[in-house]
mmCIF file of C-alpha atoms in Angstrom:
data_model
loop_
_atom_site.group_PDB
_atom_site.id
_atom_site.type_symbol
_atom_site.label_atom_id
_atom_site.label_comp_id
_atom_site.label_asym_id
_atom_site.label_seq_id
_atom_site.Cartn_x
_atom_site.Cartn_y
_atom_site.Cartn_z
ATOM 1 C CA UNK A 989 -0.006 -0.001 0.001
ATOM 2 C CA UNK A 990 1.364 3.385 -1.013
ATOM 3 C CA UNK A 991 2.192 5.713 1.880
ATOM 4 C CA UNK A 992 3.257 9.328 1.521
ATOM 5 C CA UNK A 993 5.168 11.125 4.264
ATOM 6 C CA UNK A 994 6.075 14.780 4.582
ATOM 7 C CA UNK A 995 8.687 15.920 7.053
ATOM 8 C CA UNK A 996 8.770 18.277 8.850
ATOM 9 C CA UNK A 997 5.124 18.800 9.774
ATOM 10 C CA UNK A 998 5.818 22.497 10.383
ATOM 11 C CA UNK A 999 8.575 24.901 9.416
ATOM 12 C CA UNK A 1000 9.238 28.541 10.299
ATOM 13 C CA UNK A 1001 11.796 30.594 8.380
ATOM 14 C CA UNK A 1002 12.726 34.274 8.046
ATOM 15 C CA UNK A 1003 11.768 36.104 4.890
ATOM 16 C CA UNK A 1004 14.250 35.779 2.052
ATOM 17 C CA UNK A 1005 15.497 32.326 2.980
ATOM 18 C CA UNK A 1006 15.651 29.527 0.403
ATOM 19 C CA UNK A 1007 13.981 26.381 1.687
ATOM 20 C CA UNK A 1008 13.259 22.764 0.812
ATOM 21 C CA UNK A 1009 10.157 20.763 1.636
ATOM 22 C CA UNK A 1010 10.395 16.990 1.560
ATOM 23 C CA UNK A 1011 8.042 14.280 0.409
ATOM 24 C CA UNK A 1012 8.739 10.537 0.478
ATOM 25 C CA UNK A 1013 6.662 7.639 -0.826
ATOM 26 C CA UNK A 1014 6.960 3.904 -0.240
ATOM 27 C CA UNK A 1015 6.125 2.514 -3.701
ATOM 28 C CA UNK A 1016 8.343 3.854 -6.475
ATOM 29 C CA UNK A 1017 5.915 2.711 -9.203
ATOM 30 C CA UNK A 1018 4.102 6.014 -9.545
ATOM 31 C CA UNK A 1019 2.359 7.644 -12.502
ATOM 32 C CA UNK A 1020 2.897 11.224 -11.395
ATOM 33 C CA UNK A 1021 3.423 13.415 -8.330
ATOM 34 C CA UNK A 1022 1.657 16.686 -7.634
ATOM 35 C CA UNK A 1023 2.483 19.492 -5.196
ATOM 36 C CA UNK A 1024 -0.363 21.615 -3.809
ATOM 37 C CA UNK A 1025 -0.682 24.681 -1.650
ATOM 38 C CA UNK A 1026 -3.549 25.090 0.825
ATOM 39 C CA UNK A 1027 -4.285 28.345 2.609
ATOM 40 C CA UNK A 1028 -6.237 28.171 5.899
ATOM 41 C CA UNK A 1029 -9.922 27.489 5.280
ATOM 42 C CA UNK A 1030 -9.419 27.257 1.537
ATOM 43 C CA UNK A 1031 -9.189 24.618 -1.160
ATOM 44 C CA UNK A 1032 -6.036 23.173 -2.731
ATOM 45 C CA UNK A 1033 -4.166 25.014 -5.449
ATOM 46 C CA UNK A 1034 -2.027 22.943 -7.780
ATOM 47 C CA UNK A 1035 1.569 24.187 -7.882
ATOM 48 C CA UNK A 1036 3.520 21.651 -9.923
ATOM 49 C CA UNK A 1037 2.896 18.301 -11.574
ATOM 50 C CA UNK A 1038 5.800 15.947 -12.311
ATOM 51 C CA UNK A 1039 5.220 12.971 -14.588
ATOM 52 C CA UNK A 1040 7.031 9.734 -13.725
ATOM 53 C CA UNK A 1041 9.380 10.206 -16.696
ATOM 54 C CA UNK A 1042 10.437 13.683 -15.552
ATOM 55 C CA UNK A 1043 13.084 14.667 -13.041
ATOM 56 C CA UNK A 1044 11.939 18.195 -12.219
ATOM 57 C CA UNK A 1045 9.463 20.973 -12.934
ATOM 58 C CA UNK A 1046 9.822 24.707 -12.365
ATOM 59 C CA UNK A 1047 7.341 27.539 -11.954
ATOM 60 C CA UNK A 1048 8.636 30.941 -10.948
ATOM 61 C CA UNK A 1049 10.379 30.639 -7.568
ATOM 62 C CA UNK A 1050 9.293 27.020 -7.183
ATOM 63 C CA UNK A 1051 11.215 23.959 -8.309
ATOM 64 C CA UNK A 1052 10.082 20.397 -7.700
ATOM 65 C CA UNK A 1053 12.293 17.376 -8.207
ATOM 66 C CA UNK A 1054 11.466 13.710 -8.393
ATOM 67 C CA UNK A 1055 13.691 10.706 -7.668
ATOM 68 C CA UNK A 1056 11.542 7.616 -8.120
ATOM 69 C CA UNK A 1057 14.288 5.138 -7.268
ATOM 70 C CA UNK A 1058 14.687 6.600 -3.775
ATOM 71 C CA UNK A 1059 10.976 7.406 -3.388
ATOM 72 C CA UNK A 1060 11.543 11.114 -2.853
ATOM 73 C CA UNK A 1061 10.418 14.488 -4.085
ATOM 74 C CA UNK A 1062 11.489 17.921 -2.930
ATOM 75 C CA UNK A 1063 9.852 21.305 -3.370
ATOM 76 C CA UNK A 1064 12.417 24.136 -3.411
ATOM 77 C CA UNK A 1065 11.156 27.651 -2.708
ATOM 78 C CA UNK A 1066 13.599 30.424 -3.522
ATOM 79 C CA UNK A 1067 13.667 33.768 -1.729
ATOM 80 C CA UNK A 1068 10.698 32.993 0.510
ATOM 81 C CA UNK A 1069 8.083 35.671 1.195
ATOM 82 C CA UNK A 1070 5.401 36.033 3.894
ATOM 83 C CA UNK A 1071 2.816 35.317 1.181
ATOM 84 C CA UNK A 1072 4.300 31.840 0.822
ATOM 85 C CA UNK A 1073 2.950 30.961 4.285
ATOM 86 C CA UNK A 1074 0.566 28.042 3.803
ATOM 87 C CA UNK A 1075 0.363 24.271 4.049
ATOM 88 C CA UNK A 1076 2.110 22.404 1.235
ATOM 89 C CA UNK A 1077 0.870 18.955 0.296
ATOM 90 C CA UNK A 1078 2.357 16.375 -2.005
ATOM 91 C CA UNK A 1079 0.337 13.575 -3.572
ATOM 92 C CA UNK A 1080 1.224 10.607 -5.760
ATOM 93 C CA UNK A 1081 -0.798 8.702 -8.307
ATOM 94 C CA UNK A 1082 -0.098 5.025 -9.008
ATOM 95 C CA UNK A 1083 -1.752 4.905 -12.406
ATOM 96 C CA UNK A 1084 -3.908 6.915 -14.756
ATOM 97 C CA UNK A 1085 -7.084 5.754 -12.973
ATOM 98 C CA UNK A 1086 -7.014 8.832 -10.789
ATOM 99 C CA UNK A 1087 -6.407 7.875 -7.160
ATOM 100 C CA UNK A 1088 -4.207 10.462 -5.499
ATOM 101 C CA UNK A 1089 -2.568 9.465 -2.212
ATOM 102 C CA UNK A 1090 -1.768 12.514 -0.089
ATOM 103 C CA UNK A 1091 0.855 13.251 2.507
ATOM 104 C CA UNK A 1092 -0.119 15.034 5.725
ATOM 105 C CA UNK A 1093 1.457 18.298 4.586
ATOM 106 C CA UNK A 1094 4.094 20.732 5.816
ATOM 107 C CA UNK A 1095 2.822 23.989 7.305
ATOM 108 C CA UNK A 1096 5.198 26.785 6.383
ATOM 109 C CA UNK A 1097 5.409 30.144 8.132
ATOM 110 C CA UNK A 1098 7.601 32.837 6.588
ATOM 111 C CA UNK A 1099 8.260 35.628 9.071
ATOM 112 C CA UNK A 1100 8.737 39.226 7.841
ATOM 113 C CA UNK B 1162 -13.861 30.226 -16.285
ATOM 114 C CA UNK B 1163 -14.845 29.384 -12.684
ATOM 115 C CA UNK B 1164 -12.938 26.076 -12.496
ATOM 116 C CA UNK B 1165 -14.471 23.761 -9.883
ATOM 117 C CA UNK B 1166 -17.396 25.092 -7.867
ATOM 118 C CA UNK B 1167 -19.058 23.542 -4.817
ATOM 119 C CA UNK B 1168 -22.296 24.250 -2.989
ATOM 120 C CA UNK B 1169 -23.015 24.805 -0.213
ATOM 121 C CA UNK B 1170 -19.916 26.317 1.446
ATOM 122 C CA UNK B 1171 -21.129 25.476 4.960
ATOM 123 C CA UNK B 1172 -23.774 23.109 6.310
ATOM 124 C CA UNK B 1173 -24.907 21.931 9.744
ATOM 125 C CA UNK B 1174 -26.950 18.732 9.915
ATOM 126 C CA UNK B 1175 -28.522 16.754 12.706
ATOM 127 C CA UNK B 1176 -27.735 13.055 12.975
ATOM 128 C CA UNK B 1177 -29.923 11.080 10.595
ATOM 129 C CA UNK B 1178 -30.629 13.943 8.199
ATOM 130 C CA UNK B 1179 -29.740 13.648 4.543
ATOM 131 C CA UNK B 1180 -28.185 16.094 2.136
ATOM 132 C CA UNK B 1181 -26.480 16.350 -1.242
ATOM 133 C CA UNK B 1182 -23.257 18.207 -1.905
ATOM 134 C CA UNK B 1183 -23.053 19.645 -5.389
ATOM 135 C CA UNK B 1184 -19.965 19.980 -7.571
ATOM 136 C CA UNK B 1185 -19.571 21.365 -11.083
ATOM 137 C CA UNK B 1186 -16.586 22.008 -13.330
ATOM 138 C CA UNK B 1187 -16.366 24.058 -16.503
ATOM 139 C CA UNK B 1188 -13.015 22.740 -17.794
ATOM 140 C CA UNK B 1189 -14.535 19.885 -19.832
ATOM 141 C CA UNK B 1190 -12.664 17.344 -17.701
ATOM 142 C CA UNK B 1191 -13.544 13.672 -17.936
ATOM 143 C CA UNK B 1192 -12.655 12.677 -14.365
ATOM 144 C CA UNK B 1193 -14.124 13.966 -11.118
ATOM 145 C CA UNK B 1194 -13.467 13.116 -7.471
ATOM 146 C CA UNK B 1195 -14.793 13.572 -3.958
ATOM 147 C CA UNK B 1196 -12.372 13.798 -1.009
ATOM 148 C CA UNK B 1197 -12.770 14.444 2.681
ATOM 149 C CA UNK B 1198 -10.157 16.187 4.805
ATOM 150 C CA UNK B 1199 -9.868 15.542 8.505
ATOM 151 C CA UNK B 1200 -7.243 16.730 11.028
ATOM 152 C CA UNK B 1201 -4.568 14.074 11.438
ATOM 153 C CA UNK B 1202 -5.997 11.959 8.602
ATOM 154 C CA UNK B 1203 -5.186 14.146 5.636
ATOM 155 C CA UNK B 1204 -7.160 13.980 2.404
ATOM 156 C CA UNK B 1205 -8.896 10.704 1.584
ATOM 157 C CA UNK B 1206 -10.739 9.733 -1.561
ATOM 158 C CA UNK B 1207 -14.426 8.899 -1.099
ATOM 159 C CA UNK B 1208 -15.583 8.221 -4.671
ATOM 160 C CA UNK B 1209 -14.437 9.074 -8.141
ATOM 161 C CA UNK B 1210 -15.782 9.076 -11.675
ATOM 162 C CA UNK B 1211 -13.249 8.359 -14.404
ATOM 163 C CA UNK B 1212 -15.716 9.397 -17.097
ATOM 164 C CA UNK B 1213 -19.348 10.307 -17.556
ATOM 165 C CA UNK B 1214 -21.533 7.326 -16.640
ATOM 166 C CA UNK B 1215 -18.992 5.588 -14.392
ATOM 167 C CA UNK B 1216 -18.313 5.795 -10.663
ATOM 168 C CA UNK B 1217 -15.966 3.863 -8.387
ATOM 169 C CA UNK B 1218 -15.320 3.616 -4.674
ATOM 170 C CA UNK B 1219 -12.292 5.225 -3.115
ATOM 171 C CA UNK B 1220 -10.745 4.632 0.311
ATOM 172 C CA UNK B 1221 -13.718 5.671 2.501
ATOM 173 C CA UNK B 1222 -17.008 5.174 0.592
ATOM 174 C CA UNK B 1223 -19.195 3.890 3.446
ATOM 175 C CA UNK B 1224 -22.159 6.169 4.222
ATOM 176 C CA UNK B 1225 -21.962 8.009 0.888
ATOM 177 C CA UNK B 1226 -23.453 7.747 -2.598
ATOM 178 C CA UNK B 1227 -22.522 9.642 -5.737
ATOM 179 C CA UNK B 1228 -24.119 10.566 -9.016
ATOM 180 C CA UNK B 1229 -22.309 11.677 -12.159
ATOM 181 C CA UNK B 1230 -25.204 13.690 -13.524
ATOM 182 C CA UNK B 1231 -23.426 14.691 -16.725
ATOM 183 C CA UNK B 1232 -19.872 15.562 -17.755
ATOM 184 C CA UNK B 1233 -19.943 18.789 -15.697
ATOM 185 C CA UNK B 1234 -21.613 17.703 -12.457
ATOM 186 C CA UNK B 1235 -20.761 15.161 -9.768
ATOM 187 C CA UNK B 1236 -22.826 15.085 -6.575
ATOM 188 C CA UNK B 1237 -22.176 13.431 -3.211
ATOM 189 C CA UNK B 1238 -25.108 12.311 -1.067
ATOM 190 C CA UNK B 1239 -25.224 11.531 2.631
ATOM 191 C CA UNK B 1240 -28.361 9.442 3.180
ATOM 192 C CA UNK B 1241 -28.276 9.400 6.994
ATOM 193 C CA UNK B 1242 -25.645 11.750 8.388
ATOM 194 C CA UNK B 1243 -23.497 10.680 11.345
ATOM 195 C CA UNK B 1244 -21.168 12.769 13.535
ATOM 196 C CA UNK B 1245 -18.221 10.829 12.037
ATOM 197 C CA UNK B 1246 -19.032 12.522 8.730
ATOM 198 C CA UNK B 1247 -18.187 15.935 10.134
ATOM 199 C CA UNK B 1248 -15.430 17.028 7.788
ATOM 200 C CA UNK B 1249 -14.398 19.321 4.973
ATOM 201 C CA UNK B 1250 -15.408 17.890 1.597
ATOM 202 C CA UNK B 1251 -13.523 18.720 -1.583
ATOM 203 C CA UNK B 1252 -14.445 18.042 -5.154
ATOM 204 C CA UNK B 1253 -11.772 17.846 -7.844
ATOM 205 C CA UNK B 1254 -11.528 17.238 -11.553
ATOM 206 C CA UNK B 1255 -8.842 16.285 -14.078
ATOM 207 C CA UNK B 1256 -8.304 15.489 -17.706
ATOM 208 C CA UNK B 1257 -6.687 12.193 -18.724
ATOM 209 C CA UNK B 1258 -3.509 13.978 -19.781
ATOM 210 C CA UNK B 1259 -1.609 15.512 -18.090
ATOM 211 C CA UNK B 1260 -3.860 14.256 -15.276
ATOM 212 C CA UNK B 1261 -3.408 17.268 -13.039
ATOM 213 C CA UNK B 1262 -6.181 17.575 -10.452
ATOM 214 C CA UNK B 1263 -7.945 20.878 -9.778
ATOM 215 C CA UNK B 1264 -9.839 21.364 -6.537
ATOM 216 C CA UNK B 1265 -12.939 23.281 -5.509
ATOM 217 C CA UNK B 1266 -13.114 25.561 -2.439
ATOM 218 C CA UNK B 1267 -14.657 22.909 -0.193
ATOM 219 C CA UNK B 1268 -17.834 22.363 1.835
ATOM 220 C CA UNK B 1269 -17.530 22.485 5.617
ATOM 221 C CA UNK B 1270 -20.029 20.017 7.074
ATOM 222 C CA UNK B 1271 -20.869 19.622 10.758
ATOM 223 C CA UNK B 1272 -23.130 16.805 11.951
ATOM 224 C CA UNK B 1273 -24.427 17.200 15.486
#
């Protein structure tokens, strides 16, 4: 059974710092991996999608990498800003049938 | 382009009452999903519909029914609400490729 773990559960950094959020999964046979952002009381916003054949994806200050063999993905946030404060969730899909398995999330606080 | 919309945003039910949560998407996606999010449990898939006319159980289907009314709409019904169904419910949709899921804003349900 696929399990997704995100460590740490919470992270607090000063504004301007570069940071890395971690996601690990137990079954390396994945179809894709998706990173989401969730603001308090809101829905999930898709940040980046990495297909199983890809090693990384970039969007603005965000860069996500995927290493299937080690069962890991990282989300790199450059030059963090207070507006980046949110919970970040990663989720993996085993096949194209659509079942996403989510991690518990990392709650990020960026202090001004 | 509203994306994924959900109604209602908030609902309070008494034990044993029934209700239907509505979801609609305007992105012409084939697949739609219902998740629940609970503290400490993360996001879990209740039901999904890979295409119009099909529905399948997810991880936690007990106590729920779904209807894929047409390509745009996917509803979730609680026939006899229980306090254990107090949760935040999210609807999502995706296209087969690249299979990136987009989420609605959620419905916050309390069962007393």
